[in-house]
mmCIF file of N, CA and C in Angstrom:
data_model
loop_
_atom_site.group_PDB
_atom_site.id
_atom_site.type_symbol
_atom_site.label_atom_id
_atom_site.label_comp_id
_atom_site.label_asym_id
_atom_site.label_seq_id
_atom_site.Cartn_x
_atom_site.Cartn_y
_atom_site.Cartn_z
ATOM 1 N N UNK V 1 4.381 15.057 8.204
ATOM 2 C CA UNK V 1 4.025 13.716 8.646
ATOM 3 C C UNK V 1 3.731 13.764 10.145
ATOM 4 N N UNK V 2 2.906 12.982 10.204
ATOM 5 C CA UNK V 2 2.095 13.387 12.286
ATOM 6 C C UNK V 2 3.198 12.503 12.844
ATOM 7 N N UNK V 3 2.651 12.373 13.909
ATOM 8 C CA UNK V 3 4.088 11.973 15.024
ATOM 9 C C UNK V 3 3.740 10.277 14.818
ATOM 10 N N UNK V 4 2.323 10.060 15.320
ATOM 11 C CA UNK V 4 1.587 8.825 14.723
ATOM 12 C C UNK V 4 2.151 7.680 13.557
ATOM 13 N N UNK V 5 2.240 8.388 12.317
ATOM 14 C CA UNK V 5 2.693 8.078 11.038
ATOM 15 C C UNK V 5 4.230 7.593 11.974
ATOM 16 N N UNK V 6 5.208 8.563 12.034
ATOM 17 C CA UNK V 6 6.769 8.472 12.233
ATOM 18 C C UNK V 6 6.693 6.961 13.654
ATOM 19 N N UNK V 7 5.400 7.108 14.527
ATOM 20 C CA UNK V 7 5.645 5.856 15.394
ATOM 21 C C UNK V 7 5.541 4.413 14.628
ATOM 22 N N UNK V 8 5.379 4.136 13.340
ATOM 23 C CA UNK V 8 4.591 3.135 12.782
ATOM 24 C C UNK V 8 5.818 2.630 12.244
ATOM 25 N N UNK V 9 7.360 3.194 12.481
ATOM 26 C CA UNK V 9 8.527 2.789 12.005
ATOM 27 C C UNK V 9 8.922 2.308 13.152
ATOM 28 N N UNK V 10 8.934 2.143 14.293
ATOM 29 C CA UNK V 10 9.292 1.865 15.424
ATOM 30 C C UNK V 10 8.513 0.415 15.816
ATOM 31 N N UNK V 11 7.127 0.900 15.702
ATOM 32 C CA UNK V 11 5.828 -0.354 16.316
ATOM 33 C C UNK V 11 6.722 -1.644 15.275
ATOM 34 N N UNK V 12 6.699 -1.337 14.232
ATOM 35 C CA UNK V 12 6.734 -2.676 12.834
ATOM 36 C C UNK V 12 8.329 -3.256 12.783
ATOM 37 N N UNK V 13 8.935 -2.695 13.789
ATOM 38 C CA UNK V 13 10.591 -2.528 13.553
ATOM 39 C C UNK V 13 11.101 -4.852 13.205
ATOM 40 N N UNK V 14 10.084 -5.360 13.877
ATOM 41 C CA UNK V 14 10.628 -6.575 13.700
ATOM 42 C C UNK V 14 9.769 -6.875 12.490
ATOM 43 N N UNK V 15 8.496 -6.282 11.925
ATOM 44 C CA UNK V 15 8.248 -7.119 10.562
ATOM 45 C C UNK V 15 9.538 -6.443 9.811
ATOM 46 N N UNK V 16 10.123 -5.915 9.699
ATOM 47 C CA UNK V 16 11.304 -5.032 8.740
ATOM 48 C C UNK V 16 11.163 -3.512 8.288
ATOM 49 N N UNK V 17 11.559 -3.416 7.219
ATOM 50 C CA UNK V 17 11.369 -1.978 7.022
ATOM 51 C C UNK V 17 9.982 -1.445 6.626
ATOM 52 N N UNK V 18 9.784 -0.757 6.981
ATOM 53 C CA UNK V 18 8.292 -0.213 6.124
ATOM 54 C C UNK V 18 8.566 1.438 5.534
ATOM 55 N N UNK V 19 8.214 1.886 4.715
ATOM 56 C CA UNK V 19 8.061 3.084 3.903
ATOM 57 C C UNK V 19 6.501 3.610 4.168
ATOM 58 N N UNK V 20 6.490 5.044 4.693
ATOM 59 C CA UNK V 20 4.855 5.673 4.652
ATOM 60 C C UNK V 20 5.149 6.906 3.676
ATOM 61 N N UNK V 21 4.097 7.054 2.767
ATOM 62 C CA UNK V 21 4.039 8.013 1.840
ATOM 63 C C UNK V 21 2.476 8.557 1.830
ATOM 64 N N UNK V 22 2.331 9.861 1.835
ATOM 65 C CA UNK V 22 0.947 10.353 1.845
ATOM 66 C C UNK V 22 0.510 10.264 0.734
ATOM 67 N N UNK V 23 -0.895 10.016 0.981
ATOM 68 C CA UNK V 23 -2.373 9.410 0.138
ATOM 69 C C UNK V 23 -3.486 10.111 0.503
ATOM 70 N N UNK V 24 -4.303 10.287 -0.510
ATOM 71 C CA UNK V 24 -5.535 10.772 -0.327
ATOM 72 C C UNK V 24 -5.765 11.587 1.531
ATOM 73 N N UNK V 25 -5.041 12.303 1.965
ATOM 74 C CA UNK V 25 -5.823 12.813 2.828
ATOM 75 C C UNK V 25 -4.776 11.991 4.188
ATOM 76 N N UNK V 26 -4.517 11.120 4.034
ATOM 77 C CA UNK V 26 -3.906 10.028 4.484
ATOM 78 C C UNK V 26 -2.290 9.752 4.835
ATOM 79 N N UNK V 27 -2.192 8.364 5.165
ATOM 80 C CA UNK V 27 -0.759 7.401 4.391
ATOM 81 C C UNK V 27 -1.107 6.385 4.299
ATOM 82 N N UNK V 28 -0.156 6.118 3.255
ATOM 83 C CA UNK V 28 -0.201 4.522 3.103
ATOM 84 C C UNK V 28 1.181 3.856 3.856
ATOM 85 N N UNK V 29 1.069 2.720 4.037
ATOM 86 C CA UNK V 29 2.704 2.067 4.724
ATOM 87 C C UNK V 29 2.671 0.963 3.825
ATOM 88 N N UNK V 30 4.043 0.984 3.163
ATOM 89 C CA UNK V 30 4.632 -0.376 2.371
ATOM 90 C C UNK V 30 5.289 -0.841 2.579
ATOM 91 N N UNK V 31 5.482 -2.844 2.626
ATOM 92 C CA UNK V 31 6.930 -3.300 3.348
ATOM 93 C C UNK V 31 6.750 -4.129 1.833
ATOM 94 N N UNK V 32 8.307 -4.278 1.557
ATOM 95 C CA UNK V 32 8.169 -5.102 0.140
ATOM 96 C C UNK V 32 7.953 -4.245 -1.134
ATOM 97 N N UNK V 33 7.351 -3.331 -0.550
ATOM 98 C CA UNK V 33 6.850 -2.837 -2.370
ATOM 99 C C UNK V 33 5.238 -3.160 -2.347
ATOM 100 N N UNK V 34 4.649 -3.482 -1.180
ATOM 101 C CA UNK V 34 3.127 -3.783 -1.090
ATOM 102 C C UNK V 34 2.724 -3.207 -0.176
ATOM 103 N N UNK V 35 1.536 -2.160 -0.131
ATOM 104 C CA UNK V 35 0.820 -1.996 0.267
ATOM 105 C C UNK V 35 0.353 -2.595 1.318
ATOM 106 N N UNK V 36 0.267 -2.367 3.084
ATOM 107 C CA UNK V 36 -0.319 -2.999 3.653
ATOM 108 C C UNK V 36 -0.990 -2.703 4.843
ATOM 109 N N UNK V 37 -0.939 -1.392 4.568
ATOM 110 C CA UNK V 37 -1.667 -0.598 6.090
ATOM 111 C C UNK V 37 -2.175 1.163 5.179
ATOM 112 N N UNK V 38 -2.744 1.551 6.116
ATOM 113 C CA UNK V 38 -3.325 2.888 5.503
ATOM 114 C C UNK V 38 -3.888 3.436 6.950
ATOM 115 N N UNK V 39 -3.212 5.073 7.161
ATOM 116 C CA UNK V 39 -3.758 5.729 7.869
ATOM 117 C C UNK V 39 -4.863 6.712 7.747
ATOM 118 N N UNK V 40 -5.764 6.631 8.217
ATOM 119 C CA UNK V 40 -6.776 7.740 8.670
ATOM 120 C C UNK V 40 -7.272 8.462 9.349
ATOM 121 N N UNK V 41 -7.261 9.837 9.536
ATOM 122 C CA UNK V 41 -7.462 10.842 10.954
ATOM 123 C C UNK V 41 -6.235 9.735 12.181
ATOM 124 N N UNK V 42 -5.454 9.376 12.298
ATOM 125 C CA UNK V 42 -4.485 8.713 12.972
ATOM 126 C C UNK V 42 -4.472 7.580 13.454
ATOM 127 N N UNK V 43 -5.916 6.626 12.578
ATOM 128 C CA UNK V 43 -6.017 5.519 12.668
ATOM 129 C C UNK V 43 -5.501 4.351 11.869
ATOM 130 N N UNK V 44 -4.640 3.434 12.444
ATOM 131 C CA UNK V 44 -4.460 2.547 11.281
ATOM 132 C C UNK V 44 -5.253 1.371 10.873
ATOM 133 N N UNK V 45 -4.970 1.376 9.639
ATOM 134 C CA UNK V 45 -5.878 -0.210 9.189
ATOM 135 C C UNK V 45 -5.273 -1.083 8.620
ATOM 136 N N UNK V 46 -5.248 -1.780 8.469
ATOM 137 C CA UNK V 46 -3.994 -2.975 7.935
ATOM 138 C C UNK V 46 -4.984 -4.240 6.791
ATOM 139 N N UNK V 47 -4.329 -4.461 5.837
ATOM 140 C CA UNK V 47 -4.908 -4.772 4.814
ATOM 141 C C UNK V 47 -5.469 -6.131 4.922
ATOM 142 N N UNK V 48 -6.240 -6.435 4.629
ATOM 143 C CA UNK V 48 -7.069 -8.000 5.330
ATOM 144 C C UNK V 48 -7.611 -8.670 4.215
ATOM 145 N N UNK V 49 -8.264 -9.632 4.196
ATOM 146 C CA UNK V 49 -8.660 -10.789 3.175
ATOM 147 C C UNK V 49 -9.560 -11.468 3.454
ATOM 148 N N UNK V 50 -10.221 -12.515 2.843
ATOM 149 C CA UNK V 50 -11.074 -13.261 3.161
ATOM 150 C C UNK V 50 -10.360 -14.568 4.149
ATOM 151 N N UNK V 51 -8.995 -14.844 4.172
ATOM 152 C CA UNK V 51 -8.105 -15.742 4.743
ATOM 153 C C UNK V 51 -7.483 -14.425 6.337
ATOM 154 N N UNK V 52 -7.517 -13.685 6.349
ATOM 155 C CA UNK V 52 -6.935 -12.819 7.376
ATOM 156 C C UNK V 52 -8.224 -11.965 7.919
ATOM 157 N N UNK V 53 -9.539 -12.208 7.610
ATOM 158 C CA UNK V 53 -10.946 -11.562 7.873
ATOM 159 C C UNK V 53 -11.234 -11.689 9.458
ATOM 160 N N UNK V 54 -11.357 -13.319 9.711
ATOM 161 C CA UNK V 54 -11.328 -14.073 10.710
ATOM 162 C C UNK V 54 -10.569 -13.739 11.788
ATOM 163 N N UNK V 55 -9.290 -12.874 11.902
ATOM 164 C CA UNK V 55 -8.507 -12.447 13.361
ATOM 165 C C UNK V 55 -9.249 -11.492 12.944
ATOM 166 N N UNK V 56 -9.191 -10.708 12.215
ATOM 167 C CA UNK V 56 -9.965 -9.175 12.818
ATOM 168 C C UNK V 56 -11.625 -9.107 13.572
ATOM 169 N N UNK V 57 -12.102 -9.861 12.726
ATOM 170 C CA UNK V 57 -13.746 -10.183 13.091
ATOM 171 C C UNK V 57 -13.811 -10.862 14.175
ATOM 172 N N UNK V 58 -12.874 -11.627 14.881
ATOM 173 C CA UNK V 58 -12.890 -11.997 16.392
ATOM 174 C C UNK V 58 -12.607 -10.563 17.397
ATOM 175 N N UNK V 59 -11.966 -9.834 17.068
ATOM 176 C CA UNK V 59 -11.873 -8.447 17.622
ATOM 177 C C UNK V 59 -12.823 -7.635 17.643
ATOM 178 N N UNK V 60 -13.590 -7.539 16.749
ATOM 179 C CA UNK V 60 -14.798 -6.706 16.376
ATOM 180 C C UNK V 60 -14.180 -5.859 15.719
ATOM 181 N N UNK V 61 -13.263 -5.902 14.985
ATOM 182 C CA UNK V 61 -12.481 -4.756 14.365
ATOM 183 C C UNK V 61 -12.826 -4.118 12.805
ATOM 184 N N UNK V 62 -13.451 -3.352 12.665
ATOM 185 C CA UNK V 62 -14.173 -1.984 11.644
ATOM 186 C C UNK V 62 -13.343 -2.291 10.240
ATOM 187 N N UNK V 63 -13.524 -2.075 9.257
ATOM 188 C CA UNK V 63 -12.953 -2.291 7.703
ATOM 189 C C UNK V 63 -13.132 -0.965 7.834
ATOM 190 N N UNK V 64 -12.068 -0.149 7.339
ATOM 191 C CA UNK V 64 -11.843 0.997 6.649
ATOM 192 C C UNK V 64 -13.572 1.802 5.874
ATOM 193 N N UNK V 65 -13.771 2.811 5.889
ATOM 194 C CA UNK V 65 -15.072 2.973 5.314
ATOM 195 C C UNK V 65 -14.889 4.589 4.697
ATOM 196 N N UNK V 66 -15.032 4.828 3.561
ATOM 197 C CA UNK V 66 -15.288 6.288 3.238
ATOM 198 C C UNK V 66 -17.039 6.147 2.573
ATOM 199 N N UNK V 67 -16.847 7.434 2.094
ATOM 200 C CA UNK V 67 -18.436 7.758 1.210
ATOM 201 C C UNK V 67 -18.169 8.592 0.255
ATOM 202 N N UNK V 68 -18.811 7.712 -0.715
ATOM 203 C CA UNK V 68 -19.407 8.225 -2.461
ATOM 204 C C UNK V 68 -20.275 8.081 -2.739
ATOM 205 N N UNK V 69 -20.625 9.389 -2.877
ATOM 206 C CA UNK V 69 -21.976 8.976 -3.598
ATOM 207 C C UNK V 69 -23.135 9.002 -2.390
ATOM 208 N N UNK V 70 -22.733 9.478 -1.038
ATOM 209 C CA UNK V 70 -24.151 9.336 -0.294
ATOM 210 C C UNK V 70 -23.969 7.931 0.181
ATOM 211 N N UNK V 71 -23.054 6.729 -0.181
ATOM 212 C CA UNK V 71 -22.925 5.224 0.066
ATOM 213 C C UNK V 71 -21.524 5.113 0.857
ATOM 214 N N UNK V 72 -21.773 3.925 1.840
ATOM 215 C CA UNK V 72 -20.539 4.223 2.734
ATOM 216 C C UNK V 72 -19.854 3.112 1.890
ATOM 217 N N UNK V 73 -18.245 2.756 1.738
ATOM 218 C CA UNK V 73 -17.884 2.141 0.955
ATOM 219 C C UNK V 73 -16.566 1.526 1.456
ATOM 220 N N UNK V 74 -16.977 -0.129 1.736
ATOM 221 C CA UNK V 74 -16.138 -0.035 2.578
ATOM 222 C C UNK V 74 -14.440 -1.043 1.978
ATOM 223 N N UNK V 75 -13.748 -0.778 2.377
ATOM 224 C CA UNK V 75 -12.384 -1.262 1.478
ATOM 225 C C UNK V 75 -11.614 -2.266 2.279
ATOM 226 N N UNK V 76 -10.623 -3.278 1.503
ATOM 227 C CA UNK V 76 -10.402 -4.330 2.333
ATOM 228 C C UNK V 76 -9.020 -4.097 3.263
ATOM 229 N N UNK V 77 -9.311 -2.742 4.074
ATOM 230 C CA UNK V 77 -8.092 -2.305 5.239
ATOM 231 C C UNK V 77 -9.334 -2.827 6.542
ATOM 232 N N UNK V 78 -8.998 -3.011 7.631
ATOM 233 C CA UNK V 78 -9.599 -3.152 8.673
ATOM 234 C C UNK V 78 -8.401 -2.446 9.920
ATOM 235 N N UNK V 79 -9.310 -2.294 10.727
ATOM 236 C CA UNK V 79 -8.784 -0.868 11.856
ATOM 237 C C UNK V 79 -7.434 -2.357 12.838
ATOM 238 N N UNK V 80 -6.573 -1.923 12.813
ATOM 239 C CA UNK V 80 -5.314 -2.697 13.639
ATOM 240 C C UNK V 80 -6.103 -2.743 14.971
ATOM 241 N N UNK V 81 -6.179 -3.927 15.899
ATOM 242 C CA UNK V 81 -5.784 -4.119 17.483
ATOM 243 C C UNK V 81 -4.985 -3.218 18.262
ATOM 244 N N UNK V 82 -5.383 -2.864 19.240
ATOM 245 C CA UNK V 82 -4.570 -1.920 20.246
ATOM 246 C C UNK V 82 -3.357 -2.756 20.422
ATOM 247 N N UNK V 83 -3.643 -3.785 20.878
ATOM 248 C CA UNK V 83 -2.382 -4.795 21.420
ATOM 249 C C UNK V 83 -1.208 -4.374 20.686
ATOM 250 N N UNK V 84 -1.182 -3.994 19.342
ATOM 251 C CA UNK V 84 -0.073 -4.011 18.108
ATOM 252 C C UNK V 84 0.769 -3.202 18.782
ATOM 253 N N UNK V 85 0.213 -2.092 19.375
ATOM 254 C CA UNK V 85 0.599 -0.958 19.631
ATOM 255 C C UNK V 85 1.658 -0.813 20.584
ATOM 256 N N UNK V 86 1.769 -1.729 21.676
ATOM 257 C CA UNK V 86 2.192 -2.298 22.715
ATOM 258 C C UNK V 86 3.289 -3.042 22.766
ATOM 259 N N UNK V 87 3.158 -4.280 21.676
ATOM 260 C CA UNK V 87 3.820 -5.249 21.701
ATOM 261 C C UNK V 87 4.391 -5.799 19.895
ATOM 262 N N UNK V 88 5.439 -5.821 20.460
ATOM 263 C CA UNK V 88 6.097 -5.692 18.899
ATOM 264 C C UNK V 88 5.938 -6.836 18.159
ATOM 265 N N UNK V 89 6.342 -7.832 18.770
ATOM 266 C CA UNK V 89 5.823 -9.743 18.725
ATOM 267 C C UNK V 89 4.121 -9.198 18.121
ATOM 268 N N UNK V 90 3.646 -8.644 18.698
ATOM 269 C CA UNK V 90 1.956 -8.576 18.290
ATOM 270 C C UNK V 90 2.214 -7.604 16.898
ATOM 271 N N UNK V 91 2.770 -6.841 16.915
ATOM 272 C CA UNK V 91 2.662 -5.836 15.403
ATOM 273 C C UNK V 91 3.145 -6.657 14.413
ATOM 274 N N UNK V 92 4.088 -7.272 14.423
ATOM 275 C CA UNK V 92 4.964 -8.323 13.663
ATOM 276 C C UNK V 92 3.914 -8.975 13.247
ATOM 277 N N UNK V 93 3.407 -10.139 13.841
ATOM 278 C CA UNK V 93 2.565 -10.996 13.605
ATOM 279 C C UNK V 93 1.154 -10.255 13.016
ATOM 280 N N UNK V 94 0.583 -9.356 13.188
ATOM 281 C CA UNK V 94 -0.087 -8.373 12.559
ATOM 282 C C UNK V 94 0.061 -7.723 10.853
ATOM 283 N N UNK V 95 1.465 -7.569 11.167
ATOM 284 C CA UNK V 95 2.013 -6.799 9.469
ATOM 285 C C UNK V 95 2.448 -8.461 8.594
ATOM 286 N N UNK V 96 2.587 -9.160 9.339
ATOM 287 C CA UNK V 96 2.654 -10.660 8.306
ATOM 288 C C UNK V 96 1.939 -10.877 7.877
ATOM 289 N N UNK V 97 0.449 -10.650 8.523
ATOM 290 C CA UNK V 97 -1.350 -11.065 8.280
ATOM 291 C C UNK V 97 -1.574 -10.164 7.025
ATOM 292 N N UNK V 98 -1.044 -8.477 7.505
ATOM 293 C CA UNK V 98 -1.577 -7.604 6.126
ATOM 294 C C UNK V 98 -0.685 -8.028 5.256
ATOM 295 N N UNK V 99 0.812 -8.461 5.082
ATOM 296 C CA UNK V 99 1.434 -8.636 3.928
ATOM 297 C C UNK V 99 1.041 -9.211 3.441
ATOM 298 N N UNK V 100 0.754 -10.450 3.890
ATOM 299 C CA UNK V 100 0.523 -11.795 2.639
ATOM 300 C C UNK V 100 -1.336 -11.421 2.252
ATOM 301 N N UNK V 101 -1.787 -10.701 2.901
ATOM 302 C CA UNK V 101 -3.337 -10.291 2.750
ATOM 303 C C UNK V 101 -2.696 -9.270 1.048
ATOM 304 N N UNK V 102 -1.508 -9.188 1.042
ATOM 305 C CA UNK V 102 -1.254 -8.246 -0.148
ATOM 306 C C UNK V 102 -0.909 -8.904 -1.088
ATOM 307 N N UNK V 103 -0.056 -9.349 -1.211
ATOM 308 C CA UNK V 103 0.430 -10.442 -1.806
ATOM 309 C C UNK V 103 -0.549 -11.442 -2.456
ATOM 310 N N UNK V 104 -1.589 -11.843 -2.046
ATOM 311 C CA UNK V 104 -2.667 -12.525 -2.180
ATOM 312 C C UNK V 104 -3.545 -11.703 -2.953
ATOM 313 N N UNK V 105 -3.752 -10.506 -2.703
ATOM 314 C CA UNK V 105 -4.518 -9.379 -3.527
ATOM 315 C C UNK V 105 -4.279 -9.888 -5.336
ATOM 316 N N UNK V 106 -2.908 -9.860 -5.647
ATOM 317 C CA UNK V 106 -2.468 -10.375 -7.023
ATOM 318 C C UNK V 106 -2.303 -8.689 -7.369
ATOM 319 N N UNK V 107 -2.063 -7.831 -6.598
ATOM 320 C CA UNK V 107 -1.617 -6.772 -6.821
ATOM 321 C C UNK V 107 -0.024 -6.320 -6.952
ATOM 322 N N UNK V 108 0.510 -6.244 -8.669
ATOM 323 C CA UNK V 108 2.291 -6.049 -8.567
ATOM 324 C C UNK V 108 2.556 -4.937 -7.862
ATOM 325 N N UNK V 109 3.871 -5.288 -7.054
ATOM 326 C CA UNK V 109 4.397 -4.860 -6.086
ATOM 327 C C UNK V 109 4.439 -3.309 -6.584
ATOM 328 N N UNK V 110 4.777 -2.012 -5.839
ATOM 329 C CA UNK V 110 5.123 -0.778 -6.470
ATOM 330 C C UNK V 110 6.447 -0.184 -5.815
ATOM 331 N N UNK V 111 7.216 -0.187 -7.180
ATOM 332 C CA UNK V 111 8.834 0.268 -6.260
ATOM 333 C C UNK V 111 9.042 1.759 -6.901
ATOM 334 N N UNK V 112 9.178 2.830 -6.019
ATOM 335 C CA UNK V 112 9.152 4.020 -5.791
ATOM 336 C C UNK V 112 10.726 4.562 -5.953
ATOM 337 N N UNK V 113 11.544 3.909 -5.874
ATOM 338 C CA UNK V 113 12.593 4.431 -5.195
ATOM 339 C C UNK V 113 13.280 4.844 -6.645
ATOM 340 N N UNK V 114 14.257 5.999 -6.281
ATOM 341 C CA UNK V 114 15.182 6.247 -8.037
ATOM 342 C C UNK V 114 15.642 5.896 -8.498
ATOM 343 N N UNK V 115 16.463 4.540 -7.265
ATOM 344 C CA UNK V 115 17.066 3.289 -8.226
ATOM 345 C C UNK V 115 16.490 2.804 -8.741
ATOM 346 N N UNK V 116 15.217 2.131 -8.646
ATOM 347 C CA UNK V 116 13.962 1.470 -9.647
ATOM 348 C C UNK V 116 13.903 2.211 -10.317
ATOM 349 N N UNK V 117 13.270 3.775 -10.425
ATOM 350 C CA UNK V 117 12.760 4.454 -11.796
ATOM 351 C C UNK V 117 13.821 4.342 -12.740
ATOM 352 N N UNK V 118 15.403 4.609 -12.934
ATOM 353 C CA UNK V 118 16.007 4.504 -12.963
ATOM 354 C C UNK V 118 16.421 3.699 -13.833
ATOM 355 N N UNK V 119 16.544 2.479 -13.454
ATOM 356 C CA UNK V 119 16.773 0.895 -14.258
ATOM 357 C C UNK V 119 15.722 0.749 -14.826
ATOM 358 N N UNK V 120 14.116 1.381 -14.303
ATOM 359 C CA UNK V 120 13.392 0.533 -15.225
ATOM 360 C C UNK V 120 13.336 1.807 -16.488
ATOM 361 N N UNK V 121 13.707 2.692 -16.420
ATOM 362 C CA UNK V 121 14.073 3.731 -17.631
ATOM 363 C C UNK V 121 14.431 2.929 -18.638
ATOM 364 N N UNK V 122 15.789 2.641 -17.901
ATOM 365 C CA UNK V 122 16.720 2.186 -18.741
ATOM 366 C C UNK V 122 16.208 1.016 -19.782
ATOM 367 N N UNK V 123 15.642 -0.281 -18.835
ATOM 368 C CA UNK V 123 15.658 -1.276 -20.002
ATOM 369 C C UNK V 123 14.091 -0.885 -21.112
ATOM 370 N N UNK V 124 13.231 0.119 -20.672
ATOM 371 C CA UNK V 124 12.099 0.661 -21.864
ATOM 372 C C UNK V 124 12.819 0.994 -22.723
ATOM 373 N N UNK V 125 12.944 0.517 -23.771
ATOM 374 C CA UNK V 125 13.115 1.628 -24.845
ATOM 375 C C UNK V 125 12.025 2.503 -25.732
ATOM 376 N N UNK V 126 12.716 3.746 -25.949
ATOM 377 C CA UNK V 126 11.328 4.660 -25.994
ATOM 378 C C UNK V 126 10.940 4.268 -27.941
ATOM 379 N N UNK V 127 10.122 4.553 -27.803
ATOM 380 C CA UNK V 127 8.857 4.774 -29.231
ATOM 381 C C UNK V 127 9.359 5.844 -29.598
ATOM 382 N N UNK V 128 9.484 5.684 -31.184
ATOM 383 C CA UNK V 128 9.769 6.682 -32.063
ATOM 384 C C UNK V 128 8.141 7.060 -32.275
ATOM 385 N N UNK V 129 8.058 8.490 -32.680
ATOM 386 C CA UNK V 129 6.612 8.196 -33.170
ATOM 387 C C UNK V 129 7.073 8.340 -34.526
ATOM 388 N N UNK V 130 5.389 7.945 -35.202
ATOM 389 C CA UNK V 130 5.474 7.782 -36.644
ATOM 390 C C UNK V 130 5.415 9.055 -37.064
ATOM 391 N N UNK V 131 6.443 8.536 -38.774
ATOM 392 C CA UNK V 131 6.824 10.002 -39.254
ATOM 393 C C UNK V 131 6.026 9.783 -40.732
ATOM 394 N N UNK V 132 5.400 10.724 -40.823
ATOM 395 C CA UNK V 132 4.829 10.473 -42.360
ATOM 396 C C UNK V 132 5.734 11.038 -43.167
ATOM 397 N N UNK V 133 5.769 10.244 -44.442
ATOM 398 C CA UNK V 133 7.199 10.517 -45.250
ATOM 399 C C UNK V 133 6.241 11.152 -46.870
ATOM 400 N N UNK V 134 6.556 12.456 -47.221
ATOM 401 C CA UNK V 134 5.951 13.026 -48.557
ATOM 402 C C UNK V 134 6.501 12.972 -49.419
ATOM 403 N N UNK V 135 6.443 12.469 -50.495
ATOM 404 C CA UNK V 135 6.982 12.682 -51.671
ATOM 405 C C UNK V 135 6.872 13.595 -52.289
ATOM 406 N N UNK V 136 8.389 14.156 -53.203
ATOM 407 C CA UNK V 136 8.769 15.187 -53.250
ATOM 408 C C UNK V 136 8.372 15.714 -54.499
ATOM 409 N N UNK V 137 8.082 16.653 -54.976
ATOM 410 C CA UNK V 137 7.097 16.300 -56.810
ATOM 411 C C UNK V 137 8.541 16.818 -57.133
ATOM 412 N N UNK V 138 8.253 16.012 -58.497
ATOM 413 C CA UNK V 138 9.416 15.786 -59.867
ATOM 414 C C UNK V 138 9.443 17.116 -60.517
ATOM 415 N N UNK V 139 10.129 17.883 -61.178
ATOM 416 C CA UNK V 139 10.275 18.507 -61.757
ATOM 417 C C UNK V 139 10.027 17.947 -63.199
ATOM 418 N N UNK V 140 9.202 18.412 -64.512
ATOM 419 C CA UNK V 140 9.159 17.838 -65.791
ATOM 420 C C UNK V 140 9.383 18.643 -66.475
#
């Protein structure tokens, strides 16, 4: 994990906890169990909306962009404000914008941890598979 990634526990310390786990090439950062930031080459982007579009686009601030296909493609993370970086009051108020930008997605939360796998083991109960049953020939 880059040094970058490990500062992004420090910057966010007043939105609460956040979790980073590597992705594609990447990380992702989750507070809640949602998705709400994503690093690239050591840039962050923080997850945005058509309701959270508007602070970034007053910044001039870039949406996340890869390429497929020869097409640049661009995804609804947008590149964080320097300010965040600085000021914790500013990251806070920043990671509130991407949370509820998640939350709003209508995307269920994802809980990672072994206590979740765990319990949710528990209440699945597993599938038998089907058994084909032969009948046994009679003796005459």
């Amino acid at each position: 994990m880059s040094a970058f990634v490990q500062s992004l526990h420090e910057i966010f310390e007043r939105l609460g906890r956040i979790e980073t786990r590597r992705m594609f090439g990447g990380h992702g950062v989750w507070h809640e169990g949602r998705m709400i930031a994503l690093v690239a080459r050591d840039t962050l982007y923080l997850k945005a909306d058509a309701e959270s579009g508007p602070h970034f686009d007053r910044l001039n601030l870039p949406p996340f962009t890869y390429e497929r296909q020869g097409k640049a493609m661009p995804m609804s993370y947008r590149q964080a404000p320097a300010d965040l970086f600085e000021d914790r009051e500013e990251a806070a108020l920043w990671g509130r914008r991407a949370y509820e930008a998640a939350l709003r997605s209508g995307q269920p939360p994802k809980n990672k941890t072994p206590a979740a796998k765990k319990k949710a083991a528990s209440k699945t109960p597993a599938k038998k598979a089907a058994v084909k049953k032969t009948r046994k020939a009679v003796p005459r």
